[in-house]
Amino acid sequence: MSHTVLVTGGAGYIGSHACLELLRAGRDVVVIDNLSNASRVSLDRVRELAGCELVFHEADIRDRGALDGIFAAQRIDAVIHFAGLKAVGESVEQPLAYYDNNVAGTVTLLSAMRAAGVRDLVFSSSCTVYGDPAQVPVREDFPRSATNPYGRSKLIIEDMLFDLAASPLEEPWRVVLLRYFNPVGADASGRIGEDPAGIPNNLMPFVMQVAVGRRERVRVFGDDYPTPDGTGVRDYIHVTDLAVGHLAALDALAKTRGCVAVNLGTGRGYSVLDMIAAARRATGHPIPHEIVARRPGDIAATYADPAFAAEYLDWRAARDLDVMVRDHWRWQSANPTGYADASSDSRTVPR
Ligand code: NAD
Ligand code: UD1
């Protein structure tokens, strides 16, 4: 069992929930985050919810000196690597930023890990690596492809990790690649949650901002897909289930030889209209919507085959759609502007 876990990107949406579950499970947590897409308040609230401390370094994973300092300061047993940029549209406009942050950042992190003798890693991959799958549900052995620089950065990192784990000259690496489907929801406390900058790209945060009155209506991107109601179908998964999946992945590192990819999804697909209906039930608000043109690059339907996660990680998603939406709403209604109006007690470890 890994006791002290270095969490890159731990102040972000998924990372903050993972830190909370790690602390609740009795692990020690060290976070590195450059706060490019996060607030330090999220970590204050993780501490408050867990009732214990975590160590926070405000630093960039591309800063080798900072990484070496962190590995030298305490024993790290394993790394969970969330840090990265994730906006598909932005990645098309600024590909170099994505290759630098995601790919070069990961090379720097892996080099620092190797120098420190740490070779246990859980990596945040995405169902985006399946491109437009020929068949659903999606299994881990399906072909991979990318249609944008964000997706390609995940493919490159996956390949890099497969190569590293296969190298005959390397000490053995143990790597679990977690391919997330669509994370939604928030910790049941409503104290931490997703806080997107600007206009949300993803469906659930947008729907919630309509419910809370920050935006007028949801634009449904197409109702002529070959799906039951014509709108896009996705595998939405509660972020706490996802976070718990990381604990299971850490435990599975002990038996892992090389690099293993695992889907984290529920195995169920819901349409855009299903999500809007669920949000109406959970919030009591009407959630107006209009059908507009398809979003370029979108696919009709994807959802996970979760069988391998059940077998390899002994993990299954436990929270259903109504819980996902209810918890997301609790966070959004209690924090209508996210972390923007909260102040932090700023406990960064000086470098
Ligand atoms: P997020 O933006 O909320 O979290 C990422 C965190 O990494 C942020 O706190 C950001 O400040 C930090 N970060 C970015 N670049 C950094 C750098 N160079 N050095 C240090 N910190 C840096 O995103 P999230 O939704 O929590 O996603 C976490 C990971 O999961 C990402 O790798 C993302 O690609 C992957 N993922 C997310 C989704 C999703 O829908 N949210 C789906 C699949 C995969
Ligand atoms: C997005 C990312 C993908 C990432 C995934 C996981 C894009 C193009 N893709 O995909 O790389 O892996 O999130 O989180 O950003 N929708 C609307 N109106 C909206 C927003 C979305 O109708 O305002 C629809 C979409 O067409 C889709 C569904 O809602 O059918 C979900 O969209 P979104 O939340 O953006 O997720 P993905 O499209 O799966």
Coordinates of C-alpha atoms and ligand atoms in Angstrom, one line a residue:
M1 CA 0.0 0.0 0.0
S2 CA 1.3 3.5 -0.9
H3 CA 1.2 5.8 2.1
T4 CA 2.4 9.1 0.8
V5 CA 1.0 10.1 -2.5
L6 CA 2.2 13.0 -4.6
V7 CA -0.8 14.4 -6.5
T8 CA -0.1 16.7 -9.4
G9 CA -3.0 19.0 -10.3
G10 CA -4.5 18.3 -6.9
A11 CA -6.2 21.6 -6.6
G12 CA -8.3 21.0 -9.7
Y13 CA -11.7 19.5 -10.0
I14 CA -10.9 15.8 -10.0
G15 CA -7.7 16.2 -8.1
S16 CA -9.3 17.9 -5.1
H17 CA -11.9 15.1 -4.8
A18 CA -9.1 12.5 -5.1
C19 CA -7.1 14.3 -2.4
L20 CA -10.2 14.2 -0.1
E21 CA -10.7 10.5 -0.6
L22 CA -7.0 9.8 -0.1
L23 CA -7.0 11.7 3.2
R24 CA -10.3 10.0 4.2
A25 CA -8.5 6.7 3.5
G26 CA -5.6 7.6 5.8
R27 CA -3.0 8.4 3.1
D28 CA -0.6 11.3 3.4
V29 CA -1.0 13.7 0.5
V30 CA 1.5 16.1 -1.1
V31 CA 0.0 18.4 -3.8
I32 CA 1.8 20.2 -6.6
D33 CA -0.3 22.6 -8.6
N34 CA 0.6 25.8 -10.5
L35 CA -3.0 27.1 -9.9
S36 CA -3.3 27.9 -13.6
N37 CA -6.9 26.5 -13.5
A38 CA -7.6 26.2 -9.8
S39 CA -8.0 28.0 -6.6
R40 CA -6.1 27.3 -3.4
V41 CA -9.4 27.5 -1.6
S42 CA -10.3 24.0 -2.9
L43 CA -7.4 22.6 -0.9
D44 CA -8.4 24.6 2.2
R45 CA -11.8 23.0 1.9
V46 CA -10.3 19.5 1.4
R47 CA -8.4 20.0 4.6
E48 CA -11.6 21.2 6.4
L49 CA -13.6 18.2 5.1
A50 CA -11.0 15.6 5.9
G51 CA -10.1 17.2 9.3
C52 CA -6.4 16.8 8.6
E53 CA -3.5 18.4 6.8
L54 CA -2.1 18.0 3.3
V55 CA 1.1 19.6 2.0
F56 CA 0.7 22.0 -0.9
H57 CA 3.5 23.2 -3.2
E58 CA 2.5 25.9 -5.6
A59 CA 4.8 24.9 -8.5
D60 CA 4.8 23.8 -12.1
I61 CA 5.4 20.2 -13.2
R62 CA 7.7 21.5 -15.9
D63 CA 10.0 23.0 -13.2
R64 CA 12.5 20.1 -12.6
G65 CA 14.2 21.9 -9.7
A66 CA 10.9 22.3 -7.9
L67 CA 10.1 18.6 -8.5
D68 CA 13.5 17.5 -7.3
G69 CA 13.0 19.6 -4.1
I70 CA 9.7 18.0 -3.4
F71 CA 11.0 14.4 -3.9
A72 CA 13.9 15.2 -1.7
A73 CA 11.8 16.8 1.1
Q74 CA 9.8 13.7 1.9
R75 CA 9.5 10.1 0.9
I76 CA 6.9 9.7 -1.9
D77 CA 5.5 6.2 -2.5
A78 CA 3.4 6.9 -5.6
V79 CA 2.3 9.7 -7.9
I80 CA -1.2 10.4 -9.2
H81 CA -0.8 12.7 -12.2
F82 CA -3.8 14.9 -13.0
A83 CA -1.9 18.1 -13.9
G84 CA -2.6 19.2 -17.5
L85 CA -4.7 21.4 -19.8
K86 CA -8.0 19.9 -20.9
A87 CA -10.0 22.3 -23.2
V88 CA -10.4 20.7 -26.6
G89 CA -11.1 24.0 -28.5
E90 CA -8.2 25.8 -26.8
S91 CA -5.9 22.9 -27.8
V92 CA -6.8 23.4 -31.4
E93 CA -5.9 27.1 -31.2
Q94 CA -2.8 26.7 -29.0
P95 CA -1.4 23.2 -29.7
L96 CA 2.1 24.0 -28.5
A97 CA 0.8 25.0 -25.1
Y98 CA -0.8 21.6 -24.9
Y99 CA 2.2 19.7 -26.0
D100 CA 4.4 21.7 -23.6
N101 CA 2.2 21.5 -20.6
N102 CA 0.9 18.0 -21.0
V103 CA 3.6 16.1 -22.9
A104 CA 6.8 18.0 -21.9
G105 CA 5.4 18.4 -18.3
T106 CA 4.9 14.6 -18.1
V107 CA 8.4 14.0 -19.4
T108 CA 9.8 16.3 -16.7
L109 CA 7.7 14.6 -14.0
L110 CA 8.7 11.1 -15.1
S111 CA 12.4 12.1 -15.2
A112 CA 12.2 13.5 -11.7
M113 CA 10.3 10.4 -10.5
R114 CA 13.0 8.1 -11.9
A115 CA 15.8 10.2 -10.3
A116 CA 14.0 9.9 -7.0
G117 CA 13.5 6.1 -7.4
V118 CA 9.7 6.5 -7.6
R119 CA 8.2 4.3 -10.3
D120 CA 4.5 3.8 -9.2
L121 CA 2.1 6.0 -11.2
V122 CA -1.6 6.5 -11.8
F123 CA -2.2 8.7 -14.8
S124 CA -5.4 10.6 -15.8
S125 CA -6.2 9.6 -19.3
S126 CA -9.5 10.0 -21.1
C127 CA -12.1 8.2 -23.1
T128 CA -11.1 10.8 -25.8
V129 CA -8.4 8.3 -26.7
Y130 CA -11.0 6.0 -28.3
G131 CA -11.9 8.8 -30.8
D132 CA -15.3 7.9 -32.4
P133 CA -15.6 4.3 -31.3
A134 CA -17.0 1.8 -33.9
Q135 CA -19.0 0.1 -31.2
V136 CA -20.2 0.7 -27.7
P137 CA -19.7 -0.1 -24.8
V138 CA -16.0 0.7 -25.2
R139 CA -13.4 -1.8 -24.1
E140 CA -9.8 -1.0 -23.2
D141 CA -8.5 -3.0 -26.2
F142 CA -10.4 -0.9 -28.7
P143 CA -8.3 1.1 -31.3
R144 CA -7.2 4.5 -30.2
S145 CA -7.1 7.7 -32.2
A146 CA -7.1 11.4 -31.7
T147 CA -8.9 14.2 -33.5
N148 CA -7.5 17.2 -31.6
P149 CA -4.2 18.2 -29.9
Y150 CA -5.7 17.6 -26.4
G151 CA -6.6 14.0 -27.3
R152 CA -3.3 13.6 -29.0
S153 CA -1.4 14.7 -25.9
K154 CA -3.1 12.0 -24.0
L155 CA -2.3 9.4 -26.7
I156 CA 1.4 10.5 -26.7
I157 CA 1.6 10.3 -22.9
E158 CA -0.1 6.8 -22.9
D159 CA 2.4 5.6 -25.5
M160 CA 5.3 7.1 -23.6
L161 CA 4.2 5.2 -20.5
F162 CA 3.8 1.9 -22.4
D163 CA 7.4 2.4 -23.8
L164 CA 8.9 3.3 -20.4
A165 CA 7.3 0.3 -18.7
A166 CA 8.5 -2.0 -21.5
S167 CA 12.1 -0.8 -21.6
P168 CA 14.6 -3.6 -20.7
L169 CA 17.1 -1.1 -19.3
E170 CA 14.6 0.6 -16.9
E171 CA 14.0 -0.6 -13.3
P172 CA 10.4 -1.8 -13.4
W173 CA 7.7 0.8 -13.6
R174 CA 4.1 0.1 -12.4
V175 CA 1.6 2.3 -14.2
V176 CA -2.2 2.4 -14.3
L177 CA -3.7 4.6 -17.0
L178 CA -7.2 5.6 -16.0
R179 CA -9.4 6.5 -18.9
Y180 CA -12.2 8.6 -17.5
F181 CA -15.5 9.0 -19.1
N182 CA -17.5 12.2 -18.2
P183 CA -17.0 13.3 -14.7
V184 CA -19.8 15.3 -13.1
G185 CA -21.1 16.0 -9.6
A186 CA -19.3 17.1 -6.4
D187 CA -18.5 15.9 -3.0
A188 CA -21.8 15.4 -1.1
S189 CA -20.9 18.3 1.3
G190 CA -21.2 20.8 -1.6
R191 CA -18.0 22.4 -0.4
I192 CA -15.8 21.4 -3.3
G193 CA -16.7 21.1 -7.0
E194 CA -16.0 22.0 -10.6
D195 CA -15.3 25.7 -11.1
P196 CA -14.8 26.3 -14.8
A197 CA -13.3 29.6 -15.9
G198 CA -15.4 31.5 -18.4
I199 CA -18.2 29.9 -20.4
P200 CA -18.3 26.2 -19.6
N201 CA -17.5 23.9 -22.5
N202 CA -19.0 20.8 -20.8
L203 CA -22.6 20.1 -20.5
M204 CA -23.2 19.7 -16.8
P205 CA -21.5 22.9 -15.6
F206 CA -23.4 24.7 -18.3
V207 CA -26.8 23.2 -17.3
M208 CA -26.0 24.1 -13.6
Q209 CA -25.2 27.7 -14.5
V210 CA -28.6 27.9 -16.3
A211 CA -30.3 26.5 -13.2
V212 CA -28.6 29.0 -10.9
G213 CA -29.5 31.9 -13.3
R214 CA -26.1 32.8 -14.6
R215 CA -27.0 31.8 -18.1
E216 CA -30.3 31.9 -20.0
R217 CA -30.7 28.5 -21.7
V218 CA -28.8 25.4 -22.6
R219 CA -27.9 25.0 -26.3
V220 CA -28.3 21.4 -27.2
F221 CA -25.7 20.6 -29.9
G222 CA -27.8 18.5 -32.4
D223 CA -30.9 16.3 -32.1
D224 CA -30.3 14.3 -35.3
Y225 CA -27.7 11.7 -34.0
P226 CA -28.5 8.0 -34.3
T227 CA -29.4 7.8 -30.6
P228 CA -32.8 7.1 -28.9
D229 CA -33.8 10.8 -28.7
G230 CA -31.3 12.2 -31.3
T231 CA -29.0 13.9 -28.8
G232 CA -25.5 12.9 -27.8
V233 CA -25.1 10.0 -25.3
R234 CA -22.3 9.9 -22.8
D235 CA -21.2 7.9 -19.7
Y236 CA -21.5 10.5 -16.9
I237 CA -19.7 9.4 -13.7
H238 CA -19.9 10.9 -10.2
V239 CA -16.5 12.6 -9.4
T240 CA -16.5 10.8 -6.0
D241 CA -16.8 7.4 -7.7
L242 CA -13.9 8.5 -9.9
A243 CA -11.8 9.7 -7.0
V244 CA -12.4 6.3 -5.2
G245 CA -11.3 4.6 -8.4
H246 CA -7.9 6.2 -7.9
L247 CA -7.6 4.6 -4.4
A248 CA -8.4 1.3 -6.1
A249 CA -5.8 2.0 -8.8
L250 CA -3.1 2.8 -6.1
D251 CA -3.9 -0.6 -4.5
A252 CA -3.7 -2.3 -7.8
L253 CA -0.2 -1.0 -8.5
A254 CA 1.2 -3.7 -6.2
K255 CA 0.1 -6.4 -8.7
T256 CA 0.7 -4.3 -11.8
R257 CA 3.6 -5.4 -14.2
G258 CA 4.2 -2.6 -16.7
C259 CA 1.5 -0.3 -17.8
V260 CA -2.2 -1.2 -17.7
A261 CA -5.2 0.8 -19.0
V262 CA -8.5 0.8 -17.2
N263 CA -11.8 2.5 -18.1
L264 CA -13.5 4.5 -15.3
G265 CA -17.2 4.8 -16.3
T266 CA -20.6 3.5 -15.1
G267 CA -21.4 1.5 -18.3
R268 CA -24.6 3.5 -18.8
G269 CA -25.2 6.2 -21.4
Y270 CA -27.5 9.2 -20.9
S271 CA -28.5 11.7 -23.6
V272 CA -28.3 15.5 -23.3
L273 CA -32.1 15.6 -22.8
D274 CA -31.8 13.0 -20.1
M275 CA -29.3 15.2 -18.3
I276 CA -31.5 18.3 -18.6
A277 CA -34.5 16.3 -17.3
A278 CA -32.4 15.0 -14.3
A279 CA -31.3 18.6 -13.6
R280 CA -34.9 19.7 -13.6
R281 CA -35.8 17.0 -11.0
A282 CA -32.8 17.8 -8.8
T283 CA -33.0 21.6 -8.9
G284 CA -36.7 22.3 -9.3
H285 CA -35.8 24.9 -12.0
P286 CA -37.2 24.8 -15.5
I287 CA -33.8 24.7 -17.4
P288 CA -34.9 26.2 -20.8
H289 CA -33.1 24.7 -23.8
E290 CA -32.9 25.1 -27.5
I291 CA -31.7 22.7 -30.2
V292 CA -28.8 24.2 -32.2
A293 CA -26.4 22.8 -34.8
R294 CA -24.0 19.9 -33.9
R295 CA -20.7 20.9 -32.3
P296 CA -17.9 20.1 -34.7
G297 CA -15.9 17.1 -33.6
D298 CA -18.7 15.7 -31.4
I299 CA -19.5 12.0 -31.6
A300 CA -23.0 10.4 -31.3
A301 CA -22.5 8.0 -28.4
T302 CA -19.9 6.6 -26.1
Y303 CA -20.0 4.7 -22.8
A304 CA -17.6 2.4 -21.0
D305 CA -17.5 -1.3 -20.6
P306 CA -16.7 -1.2 -16.9
A307 CA -16.0 -5.0 -16.6
F308 CA -12.2 -4.8 -16.6
A309 CA -12.3 -2.1 -13.9
A310 CA -14.4 -4.4 -11.8
E311 CA -12.0 -7.3 -12.3
Y312 CA -8.7 -5.5 -12.1
L313 CA -9.4 -2.8 -9.6
D314 CA -12.4 -4.4 -7.8
W315 CA -14.1 -1.0 -8.3
R316 CA -17.5 -0.1 -9.6
A317 CA -19.3 3.2 -9.8
A318 CA -21.9 3.4 -7.0
R319 CA -23.7 6.7 -7.5
D320 CA -26.6 7.0 -10.0
L321 CA -27.6 9.9 -12.2
D322 CA -29.9 11.6 -9.6
V323 CA -27.1 11.6 -7.0
M324 CA -24.7 13.1 -9.5
V325 CA -27.0 15.9 -10.4
R326 CA -28.2 16.5 -6.8
D327 CA -24.6 16.8 -5.6
H328 CA -23.5 19.0 -8.5
W329 CA -26.5 21.2 -7.7
R330 CA -25.6 21.4 -4.0
W331 CA -22.1 22.7 -4.9
Q332 CA -23.4 25.1 -7.6
S333 CA -26.2 26.6 -5.5
A334 CA -24.1 27.1 -2.4
N335 CA -21.2 28.5 -4.5
P336 CA -22.9 30.2 -7.5
T337 CA -19.6 31.8 -8.5
G338 CA -17.4 28.9 -7.6
Y339 CA -14.4 29.7 -5.4
A340 CA -14.3 33.3 -6.7
D341 CA -15.8 34.9 -3.6
A342 CA -14.1 32.7 -1.0
S343 CA -10.9 33.7 0.7
S344 CA -8.0 31.4 1.4
D345 CA -5.9 30.9 4.5
S346 CA -3.0 30.4 2.0
R347 CA -1.0 27.6 3.5
T348 CA 1.6 27.0 0.8
V349 CA 4.8 25.3 1.6
P350 CA 7.6 27.8 0.9
R351 CA 10.1 26.5 -1.7
Ligands
NAD1 P1 -8.6 20.8 -13.8 O1 -8.2 21.8 -14.8 O2 -9.7 21.2 -12.8 O3 -7.3 20.3 -13.0 C1 -6.1 20.2 -13.5 C2 -5.1 20.9 -12.5 O4 -3.8 20.9 -13.0 C3 -5.5 22.4 -12.2 O5 -5.6 22.5 -10.8 C4 -4.3 23.1 -12.8 O6 -4.1 24.3 -12.1 C5 -3.2 22.1 -12.7 N1 -2.1 22.3 -13.7 C6 -2.2 22.4 -15.0 N2 -1.0 22.5 -15.6 C7 -0.1 22.4 -14.6 C8 1.3 22.4 -14.6 N3 2.0 22.5 -15.7 N4 1.9 22.3 -13.4 C9 1.2 22.2 -12.2 N5 -0.2 22.2 -12.2 C10 -0.8 22.3 -13.4 O7 -9.0 19.5 -14.6 P2 -9.7 18.2 -14.1 O8 -11.1 18.1 -14.8 O9 -9.6 18.0 -12.7 O10 -8.8 17.1 -14.9 C11 -7.7 16.5 -14.3 C12 -7.1 15.5 -15.3 O11 -8.1 14.6 -15.8 C13 -6.5 16.2 -16.5 O12 -5.3 15.6 -16.9 C14 -7.6 16.0 -17.6 O13 -7.1 16.0 -18.9 C15 -8.1 14.6 -17.2 N6 -9.5 14.4 -17.6 C16 -10.5 15.2 -17.3 C17 -11.8 15.0 -17.7 C18 -12.9 15.9 -17.4 O14 -13.9 15.9 -18.1 N7 -12.8 16.7 -16.4 C19 -12.0 13.9 -18.5 C20 -11.0 13.0 -18.9 C21 -9.7 13.3 -18.4
UD1_2 C1 -15.6 16.5 -23.8 C2 -14.3 16.7 -24.5 C3 -13.5 15.4 -24.4 C4 -13.4 15.0 -23.0 C5 -14.8 14.8 -22.4 C6 -14.7 14.3 -21.0 C7 -14.9 18.3 -26.3 C8 -15.1 18.4 -27.8 N1 -14.6 17.0 -25.9 O1 -16.4 15.7 -24.5 O2 -12.3 15.6 -25.0 O3 -12.7 13.7 -22.9 O4 -15.4 16.1 -22.5 O5 -15.1 15.2 -20.0 O6 -14.9 19.2 -25.6 N2 -23.5 19.5 -25.1 C9 -24.6 20.3 -25.4 N3 -24.5 21.6 -25.0 C10 -23.5 22.1 -24.3 C11 -22.4 21.3 -24.0 C12 -22.4 19.9 -24.4 O7 -25.5 19.8 -26.1 O8 -23.5 23.3 -24.0 C13 -23.6 18.0 -25.5 C14 -22.4 17.5 -26.4 O9 -22.7 17.7 -27.7 C15 -22.3 16.1 -25.9 C16 -22.7 16.1 -24.4 O10 -23.5 17.3 -24.3 O11 -23.2 15.3 -26.6 C17 -21.5 16.1 -23.5 O12 -20.7 17.2 -23.9 P1 -19.3 17.5 -23.0 O13 -19.7 17.7 -21.6 O14 -18.7 18.7 -23.7 O15 -18.5 16.2 -23.1 P2 -17.9 15.4 -24.4 O16 -18.6 15.9 -25.6 O17 -18.1 14.0 -24.0

